[in-house]
Amino acid sequence: MLHSTWRGYFRRVALATALGAVAAGLTAVTPLAPSAAAAGTLQQVTGFGSNPGNLAMYEYAPAKLPAGAPLVVALHGCTQSASDYHTHSGWQKFADQWGFAVVYPQTGPANNSLSCFSWFDSTKDTRGRGEAASIMQMVDTAVAQYGSDRRRIFVTGLSAGGGMTADLLADYPDVFAGGAVDSGIPAQCATTQTAASGCQYGNQNLSPKQWGDKVRNSYPGYSGPWPRVAVWQGSSDTTVAPVNGTELRDQWTDVWGIGQTASSTRNLTGGTTESIYDDGTGKPAVALFSVSGMAHGLAVNPGSGADQCGSTGTYYLNYICSSYHTAKFWGLDGRGDQGGTGSLPAPPGLTVTGTTGTGASLSWNSVSGAALYNVYRNGTKAGSATGTTYTDTGLAPGTSYSYTVAAVDSSGAVGASSAPVTATTTGTAPRCYTANNYNHVQAGRAHQSGGYTYANGSDQNMGLYNVAVTHTLRETSPGYFVIADSGC
C-alpha cells in the first residue's frame, strides 16, 4: 500500500481499517518526558528540528546502551504507525539482544490520506527536502542522545516506507551504511504521484545502469562508499509487483559496479531464497530475499528461536524473520566487519575481568581449532589475541563499551561471535545538567534566538525559551552540549 490514488486499493483498505484498527497502528505511545526518556520503552521525541516534512519521531533503546552503538531507522507502511511497526516487526528483540537504538519516523493523514511516506514526491523525498530532511534531523538527534556510531547507521522500511528507504539510501549514502527495502520500490522510480502506480504494478524496462543513474543523480558527485542493501520481496505480491525486487537488485548492484549474477544462493525457512551479490573484496554488497507465495507485507516469524521474531497482523506475514536476516546482513549481531564466514563456534564465557579509567580487560574460554581471536568493540575490530585474554586501551573514562569475540582458524576464516558483554571504564563520565530552557541559557549551556533555545556547541533546537520546557544536556567537551533526554 503506497499512495492514495490506487484503484481497487480502497476496497481492501476499508476492510483492513474496519477489522484491523489496532493492527494498523492505533496503539497509544507515551510521549518523551521532558527530563529523560525511559530506557526500554517506545518514546515520542519532540523538538528534534524544524521538521519540514511534518513527521513525528519515536525512538527505542535498550537500558544501558553503550556509547558507539549502531542506530537503525525503521519506516512503517501505509495505514500503519510507529508503534504498530515497533510491536510487530521484531526490531525490539534484536535491539535488546545486540545493543542498538531504533528510530521510528511516523507520517499521518495530514501528509497522506493513507498515512504513506511520500516516496513518489520529489519535493519530499530528495536530499535536504521534506520528509527526507525531517528523517535526517531525527538521525542527528538520536546520534547526539545515544552517542551512536555514525559509521553504523542503517535504514529499513515496508511498502511506502520501503520506497522511502530506497530514496534515503540514494539521497544520503554518506549517512547510511546499509538499508533494507521490504516490499518496496527502487529509488526515485517515480517523481510525481501520477507516476507511482506504474512503478508499483509494472516493469519499467530500464537497464541496470539506468536504475543506477537514479541513485547517482540523487547526490551528484558522490562516489562512495555505497550502502549495503537487502531487498525483500514476496512472489505473490499484487500491490508491489515482484519485478520491483529484481529492479532494486539491478539498481544497487549497478551502483556497486558488480554484475547481476549472484555470488551465492541458498534456501532459508519460509520458502525464502537468499541471493548474495559480493563486492570486489568478496564481501556481500547486495542481498535479494525472495519469499515464495508471500503477498504484500513484512515477513515475520513469531516464536522464541534465535532466528524468529515479530508477531502477525495486517501486512505482517508469517514466513521468516526478515529483521533477523537483515540485521545479520548488516553485521548488527556483533560481528561488525569480520564477516563471520568460518565454521568455528562462538567463544563461550566472555567476561569483563577488570577496568581502569582508560582500559578494559576481557577473558573467554578457548575454541578448538582457533589460531587466534578477534576482539570487537562496539562492532568494530579493536584487536586480536592468540590467547584467551585481551586488554583494550585508549578508552574514555566513565563510558560503557560493548565487546564480542570471534575465533579465527588457520586459514583466516572468522567464526561466529560471542554474546556481547558491557565494560564500563572507571572515572567521571561527561557531566550532565537537567534544567528548564531559561536556566540553561542563564548558566551558559545554551543560547536563545527568535524565541527558541539552542544548545551551545551542537546548536540543537531545545524548543521555546521559557521555564516550561526542560531538557538534560550532556557536556561532551568543554562548552559543547548535546541533548541527552534519554539518559546520561
XYZ file of C-alpha atoms in Angstrom:
488
model
C 0.000 0.000 0.000
C 1.693 3.119 -1.141
C -0.443 6.106 -2.061
C -3.994 7.364 -2.209
C -4.646 7.102 -5.949
C -4.704 3.332 -6.271
C -7.770 1.914 -7.867
C -9.136 -1.121 -6.163
C -6.981 -0.459 -3.117
C -9.665 1.423 -1.210
C -11.910 -1.636 -1.066
C -9.128 -3.574 0.617
C -8.204 -0.695 2.916
C -11.795 -0.210 4.070
C -11.927 -3.788 5.294
C -8.479 -3.557 6.877
C -9.428 -0.339 8.638
C -12.674 -1.726 9.943
C -11.318 -5.072 11.118
C -7.706 -4.225 11.943
C -7.560 -0.785 13.540
C -5.342 -1.940 16.353
C -3.062 -3.862 13.976
C -2.920 -0.795 11.762
C -1.159 1.160 14.451
C -3.602 2.874 16.797
C -1.709 1.850 19.935
C -1.066 4.745 22.311
C 2.555 5.734 22.889
C 3.908 7.639 25.863
C 5.456 10.980 24.824
C 9.078 11.623 25.734
C 9.255 13.072 29.210
C 10.968 16.478 29.315
C 13.690 15.302 31.712
C 14.577 11.857 30.395
C 13.196 9.043 28.271
C 12.624 5.708 29.961
C 15.044 3.127 28.570
C 13.395 0.021 27.209
C 10.148 1.697 26.134
C 8.986 3.305 22.906
C 9.004 7.068 23.362
C 7.977 10.066 21.291
C 10.561 12.801 20.831
C 9.505 16.367 20.126
C 11.573 19.385 19.164
C 14.009 17.373 17.022
C 14.377 20.122 14.425
C 12.482 22.338 12.015
C 10.730 19.203 10.689
C 9.933 20.369 7.145
C 8.237 17.039 6.369
C 5.709 17.281 9.226
C 6.655 13.880 10.678
C 6.611 12.528 14.222
C 9.665 10.931 15.824
C 9.608 7.877 18.062
C 12.599 6.011 19.426
C 13.518 2.858 21.321
C 16.755 1.945 23.069
C 17.578 -0.855 25.496
C 18.660 0.023 29.026
C 22.361 0.844 29.491
C 23.014 1.210 25.777
C 26.765 1.849 25.460
C 28.195 4.755 23.527
C 29.222 3.904 19.982
C 26.309 1.534 19.349
C 24.604 1.327 15.941
C 21.386 3.136 15.035
C 18.525 1.746 12.914
C 15.801 3.863 11.296
C 12.600 1.873 10.642
C 9.752 3.223 8.496
C 6.211 1.840 8.642
C 3.918 1.132 5.703
C 0.626 2.774 4.727
C -2.199 2.742 7.315
C 0.414 1.843 9.944
C 2.218 3.789 12.654
C 5.500 3.809 14.537
C 4.053 1.853 17.462
C 2.487 -0.700 15.106
C 5.809 -1.283 13.380
C 7.666 -1.468 16.680
C 5.166 -4.023 18.015
C 5.116 -6.384 15.027
C 8.413 -6.078 13.124
C 10.774 -7.745 15.601
C 13.317 -4.929 15.737
C 12.932 -4.549 19.502
C 14.137 -8.125 20.086
C 17.396 -7.558 18.264
C 17.915 -4.041 19.656
C 17.803 -5.636 23.122
C 19.897 -8.649 22.147
C 22.613 -6.989 20.103
C 22.588 -3.479 21.525
C 21.416 -0.699 19.229
C 18.838 2.084 19.159
C 15.879 2.314 16.770
C 14.220 5.473 15.446
C 10.694 5.147 14.046
C 9.605 8.104 11.892
C 5.826 8.393 11.570
C 3.698 10.105 8.976
C -0.058 10.599 9.121
C -3.246 11.669 7.329
C -2.170 15.317 7.264
C 0.597 14.295 4.832
C -1.191 11.476 3.022
C -4.766 10.204 3.428
C -3.460 6.656 3.970
C -0.504 7.656 6.159
C 2.001 6.711 3.448
C 5.508 8.128 3.222
C 5.841 10.208 0.055
C 8.395 8.126 -1.856
C 6.894 9.371 -5.141
C 7.094 13.150 -4.473
C 10.361 14.848 -5.412
C 9.524 17.789 -3.122
C 9.514 15.438 -0.127
C 11.847 12.504 -0.811
C 15.025 14.177 -2.095
C 18.133 15.261 -0.233
C 17.524 18.200 2.080
C 13.797 18.414 1.389
C 10.537 17.497 3.087
C 10.193 14.127 4.779
C 13.744 13.101 3.898
C 15.114 16.181 5.676
C 12.937 15.526 8.722
C 14.263 11.979 8.988
C 17.834 13.303 8.841
C 17.016 15.626 11.734
C 15.788 12.599 13.685
C 19.041 10.780 12.935
C 21.106 13.736 14.167
C 19.009 13.984 17.330
C 19.332 10.263 18.112
C 23.077 10.251 17.429
C 23.515 13.119 19.889
C 21.309 11.450 22.505
C 22.866 7.997 22.372
C 26.376 8.732 21.153
C 25.653 6.436 18.187
C 28.384 5.346 15.810
C 27.900 7.419 12.666
C 29.633 4.690 10.660
C 26.841 2.252 11.538
C 23.536 3.959 10.775
C 21.012 1.849 8.856
C 17.528 2.329 7.441
C 14.731 -0.125 6.675
C 11.088 0.173 5.701
C 7.982 -1.628 4.496
C 5.978 -0.795 1.370
C 5.790 3.014 1.144
C 8.340 3.009 3.956
C 10.427 0.734 1.734
C 10.142 3.150 -1.150
C 11.242 5.988 1.123
C 14.082 3.780 2.401
C 15.403 3.352 -1.143
C 15.177 7.120 -1.673
C 17.016 7.827 1.584
C 19.810 5.427 0.648
C 20.186 7.286 -2.648
C 19.864 10.739 -1.073
C 22.200 10.094 1.858
C 24.765 7.403 1.009
C 27.160 9.404 3.176
C 24.901 8.786 6.195
C 23.631 5.211 5.839
C 25.955 2.219 5.942
C 23.168 -0.085 4.814
C 19.479 -0.431 4.132
C 16.683 -2.925 3.644
C 13.744 -2.394 1.289
C 10.803 -4.653 2.227
C 8.092 -4.963 -0.452
C 9.168 -1.567 -1.744
C 10.117 0.401 -4.846
C 13.508 1.304 -6.409
C 14.976 4.683 -5.548
C 13.422 7.568 -7.487
C 11.281 5.283 -9.631
C 8.533 7.928 -9.596
C 8.947 11.650 -9.062
C 5.235 12.517 -9.197
C 2.168 10.912 -7.653
C 0.632 10.181 -11.053
C 3.658 8.044 -11.988
C 3.582 5.975 -8.798
C 1.117 3.311 -9.928
C 3.264 2.418 -12.906
C 6.180 1.710 -10.570
C 4.049 -0.415 -8.280
C 2.420 -2.631 -10.845
C 4.680 -2.854 -13.868
C 8.126 -3.398 -15.297
C 9.806 -0.072 -16.060
C 12.047 -1.730 -18.694
C 15.151 0.132 -17.522
C 18.675 -1.235 -17.719
C 20.736 -1.694 -14.530
C 22.735 1.388 -15.500
C 19.580 3.467 -15.891
C 18.424 2.319 -12.463
C 21.871 3.021 -11.032
C 21.869 6.515 -12.533
C 18.759 7.342 -10.475
C 20.829 6.711 -7.357
C 23.917 8.522 -8.597
C 21.846 11.539 -9.666
C 20.273 11.797 -6.211
C 23.561 13.044 -4.769
C 25.651 14.243 -7.726
C 29.383 13.961 -7.282
C 29.249 11.323 -4.559
C 31.431 8.326 -5.421
C 31.147 6.037 -2.405
C 31.335 4.085 -0.261
C 27.816 2.902 -1.011
C 25.308 1.382 1.415
C 24.910 -2.396 1.568
C 21.325 -3.119 0.566
C 18.997 -6.013 1.351
C 15.841 -6.434 -0.741
C 12.806 -8.428 0.451
C 10.030 -9.322 -1.985
C 7.097 -11.740 -1.926
C 6.475 -13.712 -5.122
C 2.673 -13.326 -4.796
C 2.607 -9.606 -4.048
C -0.142 -7.927 -6.092
C 0.322 -4.481 -4.507
C 4.019 -4.095 -5.299
C 4.785 -6.357 -8.267
C 7.637 -8.840 -7.705
C 9.570 -7.244 -10.568
C 10.359 -4.405 -8.141
C 12.635 -6.774 -6.240
C 14.563 -7.516 -9.418
C 14.733 -3.829 -10.299
C 16.067 -2.980 -6.842
C 18.668 -5.717 -7.258
C 19.644 -4.280 -10.650
C 19.796 -0.752 -9.267
C 22.086 -1.407 -6.346
C 24.371 -3.945 -7.999
C 24.970 -1.386 -10.739
C 25.719 1.305 -8.155
C 28.265 -1.046 -6.615
C 29.721 -1.809 -10.053
C 29.073 -5.535 -9.806
C 27.095 -7.880 -12.041
C 23.580 -9.202 -11.665
C 24.703 -12.827 -11.311
C 24.543 -13.957 -7.703
C 27.802 -14.849 -5.958
C 25.934 -17.381 -3.835
C 22.378 -18.646 -3.377
C 20.814 -20.645 -0.559
C 17.392 -21.676 0.677
C 16.133 -20.356 4.004
C 12.996 -21.087 6.014
C 9.560 -19.916 4.919
C 10.158 -20.680 1.246
C 12.790 -17.949 1.086
C 15.638 -17.877 -1.424
C 18.621 -15.696 -0.491
C 20.819 -14.460 -3.352
C 24.031 -12.648 -2.390
C 25.991 -10.300 -4.663
C 29.551 -9.715 -3.440
C 31.628 -6.611 -3.920
C 35.164 -6.670 -5.306
C 36.588 -7.767 -1.952
C 34.223 -10.730 -1.650
C 32.018 -9.083 0.976
C 28.217 -9.097 0.461
C 27.060 -5.784 -1.011
C 23.509 -6.612 -2.119
C 21.145 -9.358 -0.966
C 17.843 -10.342 -2.583
C 15.428 -12.355 -0.432
C 12.551 -13.782 -2.485
C 9.746 -15.265 -0.371
C 7.730 -17.841 -2.297
C 3.969 -17.361 -2.052
C 4.118 -14.279 0.159
C 1.671 -11.454 -0.562
C 2.267 -7.803 0.292
C 3.796 -7.245 3.710
C 6.718 -7.685 6.059
C 7.965 -11.219 6.646
C 7.879 -12.153 10.351
C 8.101 -15.481 12.155
C 6.733 -15.454 15.730
C 8.492 -17.722 18.200
C 11.304 -17.941 20.727
C 14.010 -19.274 18.392
C 17.152 -17.258 17.781
C 16.090 -16.619 14.176
C 12.427 -15.932 14.963
C 10.778 -12.585 15.664
C 7.734 -10.391 15.438
C 4.021 -11.016 15.524
C 1.454 -11.392 12.778
C -1.068 -8.703 11.900
C -2.267 -6.663 8.969
C 0.654 -6.763 6.491
C 2.847 -8.752 8.926
C 3.012 -12.221 7.388
C 4.276 -15.452 8.966
C 7.099 -16.728 6.723
C 10.566 -15.825 8.042
C 12.008 -13.236 10.406
C 13.228 -10.678 7.885
C 14.534 -8.385 10.644
C 16.870 -11.129 11.897
C 18.400 -11.779 8.479
C 18.598 -8.059 7.703
C 20.381 -7.358 10.994
C 22.812 -10.224 10.305
C 23.445 -8.922 6.781
C 24.337 -5.517 8.264
C 26.535 -7.068 10.952
C 24.416 -5.903 13.883
C 24.795 -9.267 15.610
C 28.147 -8.120 16.951
C 30.279 -9.437 14.099
C 30.946 -5.907 12.886
C 33.317 -6.008 9.940
C 34.656 -9.518 10.458
C 32.315 -11.261 8.043
C 31.816 -14.465 10.047
C 32.416 -16.840 7.116
C 34.237 -19.528 9.103
C 32.791 -22.605 10.789
C 34.255 -22.140 14.267
C 31.702 -21.725 17.069
C 31.366 -18.621 19.231
C 33.859 -18.450 22.115
C 31.966 -19.127 25.363
C 32.386 -17.411 28.705
C 33.308 -13.892 27.601
C 33.780 -11.903 30.819
C 34.991 -8.449 31.838
C 37.818 -9.110 34.296
C 38.677 -5.506 35.124
C 38.502 -1.868 34.089
C 40.520 1.302 34.546
C 39.848 4.857 33.536
C 41.185 4.176 30.043
C 41.038 0.404 29.611
C 39.028 -2.808 29.891
C 40.312 -6.362 30.342
C 38.484 -9.406 28.960
C 38.767 -13.176 29.135
C 36.946 -16.068 27.463
C 37.131 -19.822 27.034
C 39.125 -21.347 24.191
C 37.687 -22.773 20.978
C 39.193 -25.907 19.449
C 40.829 -25.110 16.115
C 41.266 -21.390 16.794
C 44.568 -19.842 15.658
C 43.679 -16.505 17.234
C 40.716 -14.442 18.391
C 39.373 -11.141 17.100
C 38.020 -8.704 19.685
C 35.312 -6.245 18.633
C 34.440 -3.041 20.459
C 31.002 -1.677 19.584
C 31.032 -3.871 16.473
C 34.391 -2.667 15.161
C 37.570 -4.724 15.442
C 39.679 -3.473 18.349
C 42.474 -6.049 18.099
C 43.443 -9.730 18.140
C 44.867 -12.144 20.674
C 46.493 -15.566 20.363
C 45.371 -16.448 23.876
C 42.072 -16.080 25.674
C 42.636 -12.679 27.285
C 42.781 -9.162 25.916
C 43.141 -5.638 27.340
C 41.658 -2.779 25.361
C 43.233 0.633 25.955
C 42.775 4.264 24.987
C 39.151 4.389 26.175
C 37.230 7.318 27.624
C 36.643 7.416 31.394
C 33.204 6.700 32.801
C 31.996 5.249 29.490
C 30.325 1.931 28.610
C 31.561 -0.221 25.717
C 30.112 -3.400 24.189
C 32.517 -6.261 23.367
C 32.274 -9.507 21.405
C 34.932 -12.080 20.490
C 35.192 -14.383 17.459
C 37.592 -17.272 16.821
C 39.730 -17.263 13.652
C 41.007 -20.504 12.107
C 44.409 -21.072 10.479
C 43.081 -20.048 7.061
C 41.919 -16.682 8.407
C 38.181 -17.502 8.341
C 36.322 -15.815 11.188
C 33.734 -17.838 13.092
C 30.613 -16.923 14.998
C 30.645 -14.087 17.520
C 30.179 -14.496 21.245
C 27.331 -12.960 23.155
C 28.178 -9.315 23.941
C 29.329 -8.048 27.320
C 29.484 -4.465 28.529
C 32.520 -2.904 30.200
C 32.301 0.494 31.877
C 35.541 2.340 32.487
C 36.169 3.989 35.819
C 36.322 7.703 36.371
C 33.909 10.502 35.706
C 31.670 10.406 32.680
C 30.767 13.568 30.786
C 28.738 15.857 33.055
C 25.008 16.234 32.553
C 22.707 19.051 33.573
C 18.907 18.963 33.796
C 17.114 22.297 33.882
C 14.483 24.327 32.095
C 15.481 26.180 28.964
C 15.604 29.562 30.680
C 18.053 28.342 33.319
C 20.197 26.528 30.737
C 20.645 29.856 28.948
C 21.373 31.717 32.176
C 24.003 29.094 33.098
C 25.774 29.436 29.749
C 24.932 25.963 28.464
C 22.558 27.246 25.769
C 21.550 30.397 23.950
C 18.300 31.783 22.624
C 17.345 33.204 19.266
C 13.950 34.159 17.896
C 12.174 32.815 20.933
C 13.827 29.372 20.729
C 16.631 27.816 22.756
C 19.699 26.148 21.219
C 22.362 24.046 22.942
C 25.788 25.639 22.894
C 28.185 23.813 20.634
C 25.761 21.432 18.929
C 23.127 24.127 18.229
C 20.364 21.561 18.738
C 16.928 23.130 18.961
C 15.632 22.701 22.538
C 12.250 24.318 21.981
C 10.803 27.539 23.329
C 12.841 29.828 25.535
C 10.870 29.600 28.780
C 10.698 27.824 32.127
C 8.079 25.292 30.968
C 10.421 23.230 28.789
C 13.047 21.058 30.500
C 15.963 19.174 28.947
C 19.036 17.256 30.035
C 22.245 18.469 28.387
C 25.455 16.445 28.284
C 28.762 18.319 28.068
C 30.794 16.069 25.749
C 33.716 18.502 25.658
C 34.286 21.893 27.290
C 31.487 24.200 26.151
C 29.923 21.628 23.806
C 26.480 20.405 24.854
C 24.104 17.867 23.326
C 20.550 16.948 24.295
C 20.607 13.812 26.452
C 16.972 13.420 27.449
C 17.201 9.640 27.111
C 19.766 9.434 29.885
C 23.348 10.436 30.539
